[in-house]
PDB file of C-alpha atoms in Angstrom:
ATOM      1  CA  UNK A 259     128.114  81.775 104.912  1.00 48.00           C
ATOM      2  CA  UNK A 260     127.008  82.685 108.443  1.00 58.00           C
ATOM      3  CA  UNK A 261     130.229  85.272 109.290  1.00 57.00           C
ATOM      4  CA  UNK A 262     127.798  88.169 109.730  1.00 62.00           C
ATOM      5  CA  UNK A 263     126.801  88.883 113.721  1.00 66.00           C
ATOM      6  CA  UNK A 264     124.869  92.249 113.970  1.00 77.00           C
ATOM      7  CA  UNK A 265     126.046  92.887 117.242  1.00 72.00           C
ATOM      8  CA  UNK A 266     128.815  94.890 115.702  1.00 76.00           C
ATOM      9  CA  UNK A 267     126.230  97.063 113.873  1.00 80.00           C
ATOM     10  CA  UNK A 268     123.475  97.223 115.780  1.00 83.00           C
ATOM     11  CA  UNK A 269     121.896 100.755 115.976  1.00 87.00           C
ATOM     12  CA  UNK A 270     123.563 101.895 113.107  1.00 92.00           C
ATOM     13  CA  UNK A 271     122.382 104.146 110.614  1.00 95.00           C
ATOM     14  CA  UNK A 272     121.098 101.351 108.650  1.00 95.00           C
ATOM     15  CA  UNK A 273     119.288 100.367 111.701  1.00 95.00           C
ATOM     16  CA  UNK A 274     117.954 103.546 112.301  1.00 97.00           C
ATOM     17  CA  UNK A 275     116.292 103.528 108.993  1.00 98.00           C
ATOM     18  CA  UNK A 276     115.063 100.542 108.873  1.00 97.00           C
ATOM     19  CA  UNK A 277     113.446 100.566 112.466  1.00 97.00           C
ATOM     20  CA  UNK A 278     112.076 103.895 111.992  1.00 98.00           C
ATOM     21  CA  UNK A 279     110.245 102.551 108.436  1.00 98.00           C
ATOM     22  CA  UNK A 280     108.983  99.077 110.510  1.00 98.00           C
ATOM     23  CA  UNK A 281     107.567 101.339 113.627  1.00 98.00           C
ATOM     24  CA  UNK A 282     105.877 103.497 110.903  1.00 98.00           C
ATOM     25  CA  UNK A 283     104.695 100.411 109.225  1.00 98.00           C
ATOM     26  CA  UNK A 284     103.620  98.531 112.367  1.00 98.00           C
ATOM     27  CA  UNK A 285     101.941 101.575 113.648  1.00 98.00           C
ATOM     28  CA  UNK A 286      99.663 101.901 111.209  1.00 98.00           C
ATOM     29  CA  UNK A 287      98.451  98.327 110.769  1.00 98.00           C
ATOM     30  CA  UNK A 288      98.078  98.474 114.760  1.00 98.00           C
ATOM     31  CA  UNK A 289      95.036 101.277 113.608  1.00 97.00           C
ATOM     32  CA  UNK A 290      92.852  98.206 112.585  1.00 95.00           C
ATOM     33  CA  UNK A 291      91.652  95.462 114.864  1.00 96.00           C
ATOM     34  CA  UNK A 292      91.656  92.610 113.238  1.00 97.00           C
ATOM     35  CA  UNK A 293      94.840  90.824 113.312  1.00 97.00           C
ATOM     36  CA  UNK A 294      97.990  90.660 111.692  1.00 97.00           C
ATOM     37  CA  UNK A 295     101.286  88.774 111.223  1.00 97.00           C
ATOM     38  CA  UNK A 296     104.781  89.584 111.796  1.00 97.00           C
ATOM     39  CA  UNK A 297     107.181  87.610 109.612  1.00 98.00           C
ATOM     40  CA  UNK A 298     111.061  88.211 109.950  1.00 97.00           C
ATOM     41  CA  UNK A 299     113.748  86.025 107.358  1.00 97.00           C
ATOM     42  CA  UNK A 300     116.638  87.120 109.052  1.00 95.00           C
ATOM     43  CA  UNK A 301     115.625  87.890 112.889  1.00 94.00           C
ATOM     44  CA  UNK A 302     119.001  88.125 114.391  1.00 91.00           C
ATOM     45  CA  UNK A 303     119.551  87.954 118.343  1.00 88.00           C
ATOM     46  CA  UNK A 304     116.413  89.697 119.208  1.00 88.00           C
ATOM     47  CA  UNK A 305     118.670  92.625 121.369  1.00 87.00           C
ATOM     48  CA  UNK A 306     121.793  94.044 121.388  1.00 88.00           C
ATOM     49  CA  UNK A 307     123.983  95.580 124.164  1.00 83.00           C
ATOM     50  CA  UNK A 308     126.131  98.682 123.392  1.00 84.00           C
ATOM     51  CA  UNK A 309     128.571  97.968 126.118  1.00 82.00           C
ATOM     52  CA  UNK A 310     129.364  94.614 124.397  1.00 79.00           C
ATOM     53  CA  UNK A 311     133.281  94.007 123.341  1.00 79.00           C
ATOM     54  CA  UNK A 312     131.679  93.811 119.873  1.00 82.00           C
ATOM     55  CA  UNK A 313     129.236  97.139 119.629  1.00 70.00           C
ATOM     56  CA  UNK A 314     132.641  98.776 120.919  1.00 80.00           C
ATOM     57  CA  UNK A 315     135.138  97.645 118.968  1.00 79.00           C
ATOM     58  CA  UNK A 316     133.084  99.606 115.921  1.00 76.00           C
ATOM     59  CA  UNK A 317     130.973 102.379 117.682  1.00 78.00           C
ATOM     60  CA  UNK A 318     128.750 102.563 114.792  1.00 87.00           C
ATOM     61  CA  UNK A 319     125.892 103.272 117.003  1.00 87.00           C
ATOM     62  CA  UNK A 320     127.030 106.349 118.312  1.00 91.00           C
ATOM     63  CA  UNK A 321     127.025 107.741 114.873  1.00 92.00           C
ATOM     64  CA  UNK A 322     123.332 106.266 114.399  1.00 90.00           C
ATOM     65  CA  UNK A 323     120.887 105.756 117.027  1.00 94.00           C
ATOM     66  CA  UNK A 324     122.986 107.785 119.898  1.00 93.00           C
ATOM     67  CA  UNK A 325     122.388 110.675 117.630  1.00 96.00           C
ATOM     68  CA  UNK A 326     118.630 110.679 117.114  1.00 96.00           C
ATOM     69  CA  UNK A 327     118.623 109.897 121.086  1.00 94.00           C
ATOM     70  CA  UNK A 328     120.041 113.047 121.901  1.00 95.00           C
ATOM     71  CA  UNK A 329     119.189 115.092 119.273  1.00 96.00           C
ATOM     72  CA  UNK A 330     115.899 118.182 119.522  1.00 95.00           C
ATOM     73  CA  UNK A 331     113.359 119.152 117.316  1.00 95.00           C
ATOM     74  CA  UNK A 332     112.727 116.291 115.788  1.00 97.00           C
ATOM     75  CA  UNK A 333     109.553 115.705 113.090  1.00 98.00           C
ATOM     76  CA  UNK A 334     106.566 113.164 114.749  1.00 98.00           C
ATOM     77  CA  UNK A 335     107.609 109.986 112.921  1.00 98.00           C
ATOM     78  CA  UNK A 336     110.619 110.122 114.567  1.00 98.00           C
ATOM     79  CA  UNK A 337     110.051 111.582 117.846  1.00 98.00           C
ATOM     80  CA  UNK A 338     107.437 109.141 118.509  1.00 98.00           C
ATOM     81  CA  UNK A 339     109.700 106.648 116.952  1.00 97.00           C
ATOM     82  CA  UNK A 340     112.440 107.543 119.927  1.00 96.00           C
ATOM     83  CA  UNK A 341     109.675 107.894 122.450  1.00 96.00           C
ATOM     84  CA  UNK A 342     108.675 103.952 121.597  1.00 96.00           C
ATOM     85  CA  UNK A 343     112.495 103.180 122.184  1.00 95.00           C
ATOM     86  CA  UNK A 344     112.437 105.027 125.704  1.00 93.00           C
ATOM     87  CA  UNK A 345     109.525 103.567 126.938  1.00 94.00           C
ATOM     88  CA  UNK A 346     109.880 100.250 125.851  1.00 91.00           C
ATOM     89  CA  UNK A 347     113.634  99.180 126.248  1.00 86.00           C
ATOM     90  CA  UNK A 348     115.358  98.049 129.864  1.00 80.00           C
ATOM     91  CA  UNK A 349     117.987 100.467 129.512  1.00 79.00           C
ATOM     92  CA  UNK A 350     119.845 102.948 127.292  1.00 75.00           C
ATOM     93  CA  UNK A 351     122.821 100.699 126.405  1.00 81.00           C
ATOM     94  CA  UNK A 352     120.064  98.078 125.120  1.00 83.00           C
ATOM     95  CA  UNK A 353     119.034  98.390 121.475  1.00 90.00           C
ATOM     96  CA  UNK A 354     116.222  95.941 120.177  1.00 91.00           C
ATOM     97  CA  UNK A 355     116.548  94.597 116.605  1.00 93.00           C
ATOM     98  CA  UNK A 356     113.531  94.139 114.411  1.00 96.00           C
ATOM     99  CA  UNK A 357     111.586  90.766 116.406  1.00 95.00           C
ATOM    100  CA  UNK A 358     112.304  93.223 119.534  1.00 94.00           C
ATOM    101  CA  UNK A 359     110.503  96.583 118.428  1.00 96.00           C
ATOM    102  CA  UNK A 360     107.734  94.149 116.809  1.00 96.00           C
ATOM    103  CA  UNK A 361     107.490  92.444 120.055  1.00 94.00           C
ATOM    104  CA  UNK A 362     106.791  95.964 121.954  1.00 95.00           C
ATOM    105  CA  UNK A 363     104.010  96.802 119.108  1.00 96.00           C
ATOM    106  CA  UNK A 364     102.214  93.579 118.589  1.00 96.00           C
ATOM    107  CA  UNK A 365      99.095  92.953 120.339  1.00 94.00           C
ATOM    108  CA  UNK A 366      98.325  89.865 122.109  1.00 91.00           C
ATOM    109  CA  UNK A 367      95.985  89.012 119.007  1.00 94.00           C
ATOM    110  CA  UNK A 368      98.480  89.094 116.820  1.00 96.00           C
ATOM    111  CA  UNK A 369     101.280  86.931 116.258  1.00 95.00           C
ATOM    112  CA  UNK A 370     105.064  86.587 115.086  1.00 96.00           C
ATOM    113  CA  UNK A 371     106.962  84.139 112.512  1.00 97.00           C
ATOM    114  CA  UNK A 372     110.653  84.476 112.959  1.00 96.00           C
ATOM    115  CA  UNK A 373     113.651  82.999 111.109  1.00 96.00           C
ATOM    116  CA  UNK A 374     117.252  83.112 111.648  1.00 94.00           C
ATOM    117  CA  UNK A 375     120.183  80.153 110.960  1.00 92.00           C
ATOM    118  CA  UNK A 376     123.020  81.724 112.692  1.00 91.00           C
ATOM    119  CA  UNK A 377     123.445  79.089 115.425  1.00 91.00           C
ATOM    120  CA  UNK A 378     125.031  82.269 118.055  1.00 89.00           C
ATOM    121  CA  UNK A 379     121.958  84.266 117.230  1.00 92.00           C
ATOM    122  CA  UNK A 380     119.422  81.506 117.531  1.00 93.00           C
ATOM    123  CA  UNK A 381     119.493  80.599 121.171  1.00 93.00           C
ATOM    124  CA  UNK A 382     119.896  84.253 122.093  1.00 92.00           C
ATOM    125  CA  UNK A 383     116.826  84.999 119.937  1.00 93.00           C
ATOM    126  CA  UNK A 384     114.370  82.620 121.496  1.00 93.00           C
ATOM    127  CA  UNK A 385     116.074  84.298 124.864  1.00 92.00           C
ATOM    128  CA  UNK A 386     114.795  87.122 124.055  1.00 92.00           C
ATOM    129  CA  UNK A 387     111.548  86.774 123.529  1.00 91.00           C
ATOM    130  CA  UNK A 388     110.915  84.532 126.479  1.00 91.00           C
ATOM    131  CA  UNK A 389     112.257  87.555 128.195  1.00 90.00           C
ATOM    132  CA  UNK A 390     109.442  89.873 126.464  1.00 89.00           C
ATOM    133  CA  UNK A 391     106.696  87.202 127.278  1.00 85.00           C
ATOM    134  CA  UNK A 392     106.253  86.152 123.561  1.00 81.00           C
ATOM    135  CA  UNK A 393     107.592  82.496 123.458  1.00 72.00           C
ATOM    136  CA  UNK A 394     103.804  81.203 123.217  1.00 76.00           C
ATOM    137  CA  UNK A 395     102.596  84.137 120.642  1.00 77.00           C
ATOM    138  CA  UNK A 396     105.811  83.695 117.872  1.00 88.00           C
ATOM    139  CA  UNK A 397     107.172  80.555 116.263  1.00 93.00           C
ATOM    140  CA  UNK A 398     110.971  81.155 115.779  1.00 93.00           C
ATOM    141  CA  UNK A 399     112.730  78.612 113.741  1.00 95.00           C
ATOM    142  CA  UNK A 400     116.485  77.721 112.825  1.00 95.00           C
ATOM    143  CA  UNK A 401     116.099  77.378 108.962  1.00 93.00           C
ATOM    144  CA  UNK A 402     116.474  79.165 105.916  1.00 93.00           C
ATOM    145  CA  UNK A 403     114.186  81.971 106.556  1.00 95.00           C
ATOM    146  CA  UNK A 404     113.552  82.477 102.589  1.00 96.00           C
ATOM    147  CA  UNK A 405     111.757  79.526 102.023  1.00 95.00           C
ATOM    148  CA  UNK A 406     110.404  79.702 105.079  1.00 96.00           C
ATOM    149  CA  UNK A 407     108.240  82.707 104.453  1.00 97.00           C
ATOM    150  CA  UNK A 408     106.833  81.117 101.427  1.00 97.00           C
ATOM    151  CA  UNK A 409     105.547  78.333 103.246  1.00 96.00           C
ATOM    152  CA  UNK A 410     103.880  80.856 105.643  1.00 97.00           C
ATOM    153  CA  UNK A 411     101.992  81.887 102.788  1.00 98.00           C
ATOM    154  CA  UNK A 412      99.375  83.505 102.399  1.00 97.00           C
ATOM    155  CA  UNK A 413      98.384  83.986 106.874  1.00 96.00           C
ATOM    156  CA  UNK A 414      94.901  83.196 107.515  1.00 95.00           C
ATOM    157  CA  UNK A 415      94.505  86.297 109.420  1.00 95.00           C
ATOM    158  CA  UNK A 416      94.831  87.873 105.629  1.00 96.00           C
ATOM    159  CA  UNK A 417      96.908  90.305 106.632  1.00 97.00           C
ATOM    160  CA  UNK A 418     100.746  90.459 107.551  1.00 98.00           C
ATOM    161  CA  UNK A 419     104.000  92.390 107.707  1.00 98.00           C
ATOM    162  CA  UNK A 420     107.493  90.927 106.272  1.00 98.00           C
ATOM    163  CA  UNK A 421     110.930  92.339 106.682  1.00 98.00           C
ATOM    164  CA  UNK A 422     113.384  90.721 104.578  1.00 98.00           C
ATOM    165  CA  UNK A 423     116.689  91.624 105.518  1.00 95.00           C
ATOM    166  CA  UNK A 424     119.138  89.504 104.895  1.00 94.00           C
ATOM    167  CA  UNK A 425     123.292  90.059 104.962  1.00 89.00           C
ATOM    168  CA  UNK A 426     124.084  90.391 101.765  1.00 92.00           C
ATOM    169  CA  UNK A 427     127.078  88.517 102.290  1.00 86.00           C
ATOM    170  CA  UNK A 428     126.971  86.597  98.876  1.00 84.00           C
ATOM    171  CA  UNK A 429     125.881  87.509  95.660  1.00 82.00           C
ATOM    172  CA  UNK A 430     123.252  84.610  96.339  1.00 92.00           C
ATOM    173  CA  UNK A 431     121.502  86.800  98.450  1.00 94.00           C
ATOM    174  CA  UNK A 432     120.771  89.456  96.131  1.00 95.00           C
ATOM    175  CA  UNK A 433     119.102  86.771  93.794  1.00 95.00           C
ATOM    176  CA  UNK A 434     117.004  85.225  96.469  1.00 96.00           C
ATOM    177  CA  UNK A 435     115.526  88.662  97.721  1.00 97.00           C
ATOM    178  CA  UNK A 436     114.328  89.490  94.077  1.00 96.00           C
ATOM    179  CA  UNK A 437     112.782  85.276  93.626  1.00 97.00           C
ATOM    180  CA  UNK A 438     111.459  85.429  96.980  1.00 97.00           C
ATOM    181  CA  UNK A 439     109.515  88.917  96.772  1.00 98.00           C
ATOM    182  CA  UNK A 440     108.681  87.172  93.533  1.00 97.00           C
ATOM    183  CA  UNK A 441     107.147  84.121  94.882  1.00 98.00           C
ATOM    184  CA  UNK A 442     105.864  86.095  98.193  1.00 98.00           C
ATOM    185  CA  UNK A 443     103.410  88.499  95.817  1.00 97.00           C
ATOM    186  CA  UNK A 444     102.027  85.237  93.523  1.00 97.00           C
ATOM    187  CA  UNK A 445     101.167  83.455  96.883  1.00 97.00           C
ATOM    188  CA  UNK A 446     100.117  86.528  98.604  1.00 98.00           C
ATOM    189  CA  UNK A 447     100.118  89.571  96.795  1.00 97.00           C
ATOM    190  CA  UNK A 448      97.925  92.044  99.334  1.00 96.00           C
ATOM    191  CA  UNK A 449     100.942  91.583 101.900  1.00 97.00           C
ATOM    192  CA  UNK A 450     103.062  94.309 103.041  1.00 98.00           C
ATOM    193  CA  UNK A 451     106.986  93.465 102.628  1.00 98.00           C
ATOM    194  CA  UNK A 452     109.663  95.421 103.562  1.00 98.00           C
ATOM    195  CA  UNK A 453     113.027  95.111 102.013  1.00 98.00           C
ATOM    196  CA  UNK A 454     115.757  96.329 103.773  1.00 97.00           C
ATOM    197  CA  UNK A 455     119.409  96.454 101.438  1.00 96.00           C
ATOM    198  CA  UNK A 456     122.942  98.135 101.363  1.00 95.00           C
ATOM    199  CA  UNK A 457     124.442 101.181  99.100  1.00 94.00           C
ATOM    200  CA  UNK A 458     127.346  99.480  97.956  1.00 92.00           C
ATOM    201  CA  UNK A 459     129.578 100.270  95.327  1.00 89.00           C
ATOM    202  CA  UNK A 460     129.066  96.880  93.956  1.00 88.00           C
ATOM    203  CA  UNK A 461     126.426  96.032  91.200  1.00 90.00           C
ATOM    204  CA  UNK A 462     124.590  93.457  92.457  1.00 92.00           C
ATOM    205  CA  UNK A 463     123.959  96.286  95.372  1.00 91.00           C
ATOM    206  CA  UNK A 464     123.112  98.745  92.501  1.00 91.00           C
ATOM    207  CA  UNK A 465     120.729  96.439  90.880  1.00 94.00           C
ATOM    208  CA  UNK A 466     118.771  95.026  93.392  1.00 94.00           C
ATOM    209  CA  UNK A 467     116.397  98.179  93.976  1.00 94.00           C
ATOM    210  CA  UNK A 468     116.016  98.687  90.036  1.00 93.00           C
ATOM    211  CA  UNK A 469     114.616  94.744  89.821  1.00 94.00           C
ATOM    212  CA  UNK A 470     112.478  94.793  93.354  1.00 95.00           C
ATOM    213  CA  UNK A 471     110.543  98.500  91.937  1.00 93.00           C
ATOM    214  CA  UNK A 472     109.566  96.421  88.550  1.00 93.00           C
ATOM    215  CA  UNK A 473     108.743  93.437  90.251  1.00 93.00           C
ATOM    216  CA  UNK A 474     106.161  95.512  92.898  1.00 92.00           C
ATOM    217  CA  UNK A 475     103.181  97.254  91.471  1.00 87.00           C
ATOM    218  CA  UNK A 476     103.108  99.692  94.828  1.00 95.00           C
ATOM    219  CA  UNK A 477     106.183 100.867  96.523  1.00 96.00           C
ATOM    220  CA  UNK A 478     107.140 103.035  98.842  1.00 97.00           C
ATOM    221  CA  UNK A 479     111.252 103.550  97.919  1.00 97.00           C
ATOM    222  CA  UNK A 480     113.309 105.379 101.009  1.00 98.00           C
ATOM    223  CA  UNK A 481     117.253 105.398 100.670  1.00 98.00           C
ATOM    224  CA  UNK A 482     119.627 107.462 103.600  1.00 98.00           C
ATOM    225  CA  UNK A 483     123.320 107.901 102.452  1.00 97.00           C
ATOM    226  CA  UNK A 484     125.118 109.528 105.286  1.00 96.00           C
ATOM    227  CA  UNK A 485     128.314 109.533 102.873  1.00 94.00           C
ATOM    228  CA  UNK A 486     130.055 108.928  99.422  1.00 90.00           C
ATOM    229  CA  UNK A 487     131.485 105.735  98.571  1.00 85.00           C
ATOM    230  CA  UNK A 488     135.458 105.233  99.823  1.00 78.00           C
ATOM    231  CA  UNK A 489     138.302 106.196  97.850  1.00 70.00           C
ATOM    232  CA  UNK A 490     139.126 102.396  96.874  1.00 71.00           C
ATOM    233  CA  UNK A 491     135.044 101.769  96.542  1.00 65.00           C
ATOM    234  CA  UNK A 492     134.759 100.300  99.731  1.00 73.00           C
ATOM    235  CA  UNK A 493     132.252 100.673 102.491  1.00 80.00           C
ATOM    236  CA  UNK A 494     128.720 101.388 102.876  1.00 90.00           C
ATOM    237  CA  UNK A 495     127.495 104.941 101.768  1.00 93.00           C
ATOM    238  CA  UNK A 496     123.827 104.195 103.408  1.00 95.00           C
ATOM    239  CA  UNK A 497     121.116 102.079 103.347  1.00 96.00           C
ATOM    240  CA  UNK A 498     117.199 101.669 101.225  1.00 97.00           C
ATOM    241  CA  UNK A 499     114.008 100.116 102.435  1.00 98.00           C
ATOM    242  CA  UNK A 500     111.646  99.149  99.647  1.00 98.00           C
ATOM    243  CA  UNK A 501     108.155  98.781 100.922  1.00 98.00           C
ATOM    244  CA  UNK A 502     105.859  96.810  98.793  1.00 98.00           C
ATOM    245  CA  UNK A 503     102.526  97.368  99.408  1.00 97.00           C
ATOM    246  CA  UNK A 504     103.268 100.132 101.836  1.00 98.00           C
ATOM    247  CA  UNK A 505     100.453 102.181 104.296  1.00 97.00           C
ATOM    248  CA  UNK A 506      99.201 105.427 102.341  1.00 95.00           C
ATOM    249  CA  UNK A 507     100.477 107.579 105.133  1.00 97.00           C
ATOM    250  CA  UNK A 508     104.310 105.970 105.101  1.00 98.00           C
ATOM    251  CA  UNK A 509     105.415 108.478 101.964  1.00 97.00           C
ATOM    252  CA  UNK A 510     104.149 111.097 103.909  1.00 97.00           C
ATOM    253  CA  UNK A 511     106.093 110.598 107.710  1.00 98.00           C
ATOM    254  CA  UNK A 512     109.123 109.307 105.463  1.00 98.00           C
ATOM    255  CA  UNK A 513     109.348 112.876 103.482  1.00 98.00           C
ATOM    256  CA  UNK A 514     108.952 114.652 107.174  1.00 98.00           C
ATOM    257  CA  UNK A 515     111.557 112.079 108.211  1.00 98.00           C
ATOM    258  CA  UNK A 516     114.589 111.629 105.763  1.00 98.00           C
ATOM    259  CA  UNK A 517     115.620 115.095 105.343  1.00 97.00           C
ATOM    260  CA  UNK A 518     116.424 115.539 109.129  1.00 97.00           C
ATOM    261  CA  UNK A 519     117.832 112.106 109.724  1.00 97.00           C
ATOM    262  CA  UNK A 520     120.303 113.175 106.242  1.00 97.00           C
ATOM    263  CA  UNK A 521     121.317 115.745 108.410  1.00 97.00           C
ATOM    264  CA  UNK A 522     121.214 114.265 111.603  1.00 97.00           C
ATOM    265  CA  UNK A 523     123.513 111.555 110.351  1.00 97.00           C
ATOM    266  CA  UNK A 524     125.829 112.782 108.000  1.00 97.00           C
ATOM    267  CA  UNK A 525     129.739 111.801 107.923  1.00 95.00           C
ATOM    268  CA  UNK A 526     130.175 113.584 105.024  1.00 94.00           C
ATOM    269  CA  UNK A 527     129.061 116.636 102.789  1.00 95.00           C
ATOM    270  CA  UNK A 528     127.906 113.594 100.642  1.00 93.00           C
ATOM    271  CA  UNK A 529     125.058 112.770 102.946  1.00 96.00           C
ATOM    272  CA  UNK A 530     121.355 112.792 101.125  1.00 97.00           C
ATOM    273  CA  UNK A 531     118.657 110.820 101.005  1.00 97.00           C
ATOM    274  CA  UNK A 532     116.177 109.438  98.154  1.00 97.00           C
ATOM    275  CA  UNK A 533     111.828 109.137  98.338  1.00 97.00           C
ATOM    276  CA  UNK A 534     110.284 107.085  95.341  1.00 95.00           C
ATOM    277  CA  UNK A 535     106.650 106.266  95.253  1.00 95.00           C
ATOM    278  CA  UNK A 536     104.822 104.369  92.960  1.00 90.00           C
ATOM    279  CA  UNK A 537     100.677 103.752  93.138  1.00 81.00           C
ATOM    280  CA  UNK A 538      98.265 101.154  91.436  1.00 62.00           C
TER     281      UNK A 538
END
């Protein structure tokens, strides 16, 4: 199924964490000097626009990234986090998706692997990064962005970033993040990946975080709920981000972090928020 257009949820709360945890993540590998990779399964468009029918018709962003915009006293991760996002976007109705923030991070060394199938998002994707100047440092591809990354593997720069973040439309999906992180780890298993998945009240949704935490030896295991489930068991209470392999310092800015985007974010009283971590 290719239903799903993020342009309806772009800079949601769900966004919010999951940018925040990739700027972290990028940040620190940009400490080094040697080179890295970028890989994305599920790019998207690239960018967003918040004035668009679509971003309006649901408004999610103003109860996500508009409030961590506007908001004070906010903890370094994410004040330098928001200060990336103000330098580095055109304008404040623009919102950059993941291959956008990596864009603005990577170094002219380094270099980007993107996949995304949705034939809407594909042209506006390659748009995108022609627009950013990256065209000749990223290969961007209309295929199935699961196997793709195992192809990819391992980089010969030895060193690389994944975000897996697919739409969870199907039940399929869950499978193939679990036999993909799998497969990524026995081809490359010093990689960083980054996991990105929905709180539903669904078990597949339920599941998936159990089976990715046995199947990676270090983790780094961040959840935001901004809300309880529905009264019918519908909707999604938050978001997780499993990070496999993750930088020492990420447990650290993510415990400074989640507590003030719980509050930051709420729609409920049921708002919280979840740190695991897990060494050698």
């Amino acid at each position: 199924m290719l239903s799903y257009r993020h342009a309806f949820h772009a800079g949601n709360h769900a966004d919010v964490l999951k940018h925040l945890c990739l700027f972290l993540v990028l940040r620190y590998f940009n400490r080094k000097d040697k080179p890295y990779w970028y890989i994305d399964t599920h790019a998207g468009a690239g960018a967003y626009r918040f004035d668009d029918e679509r971003a309006q018709k649901t408004g999610e962003y103003r109860d996500g990234i508009a409030r961590v915009m506007a908001a004070e006293n906010l903890c370094e991760p994410v004040t330098a986090f928001r200060q990336h996002l103000t330098d580095r976007l055109p304008e404040s109705h623009v919102y950059g998706g993941s291959p956008y923030l990596a864009a603005t991070m990577l170094r002219m060394d380094d270099r980007m692997r993107l996949f995304e199938k949705h034939p809407g998002d594909f042209p506006l994707l390659q748009a995108t990064l022609r627009e950013l100047g990256w065209s000749k440092h990223s290969m961007v591809q209309q295929e199935d962005g699961f196997a793709g990354l195992i192809a990819l593997l391992p980089p010969p720069t030895r060193r690389a970033v994944t975000l897996i973040d697919p739409s969870y439309e199907t039940a399929d999906d869950y499978a193939q993040v679990e036999k993909t992180l799998q497969a990524a780890l026995k081809r490359f298993a010093d990689g960083c990946y980054m996991i990105w998945y929905p709180c539903l009240h669904k078990q597949e949704s339920i599941r998936l975080p159990e089976n990715l935490l046995r199947i990676a030896p270090r983790h780094v295991h961040a959840v935001l709920r901004v809300k309880g489930f529905d009264a019918d068991g519908f909707g999604m209470a938050g978001s997780g981000m499993v990070v496999v392999n993750p930088p020492y310092v990420l447990a650290e800015e993510l415990q400074a972090a989640l507590p003030q985007l719980a509050e930051l974010l709420a729609q409920s009283a049921a708002a919280s928020y979840q740190l695991d971590v897990r060494g050698d």
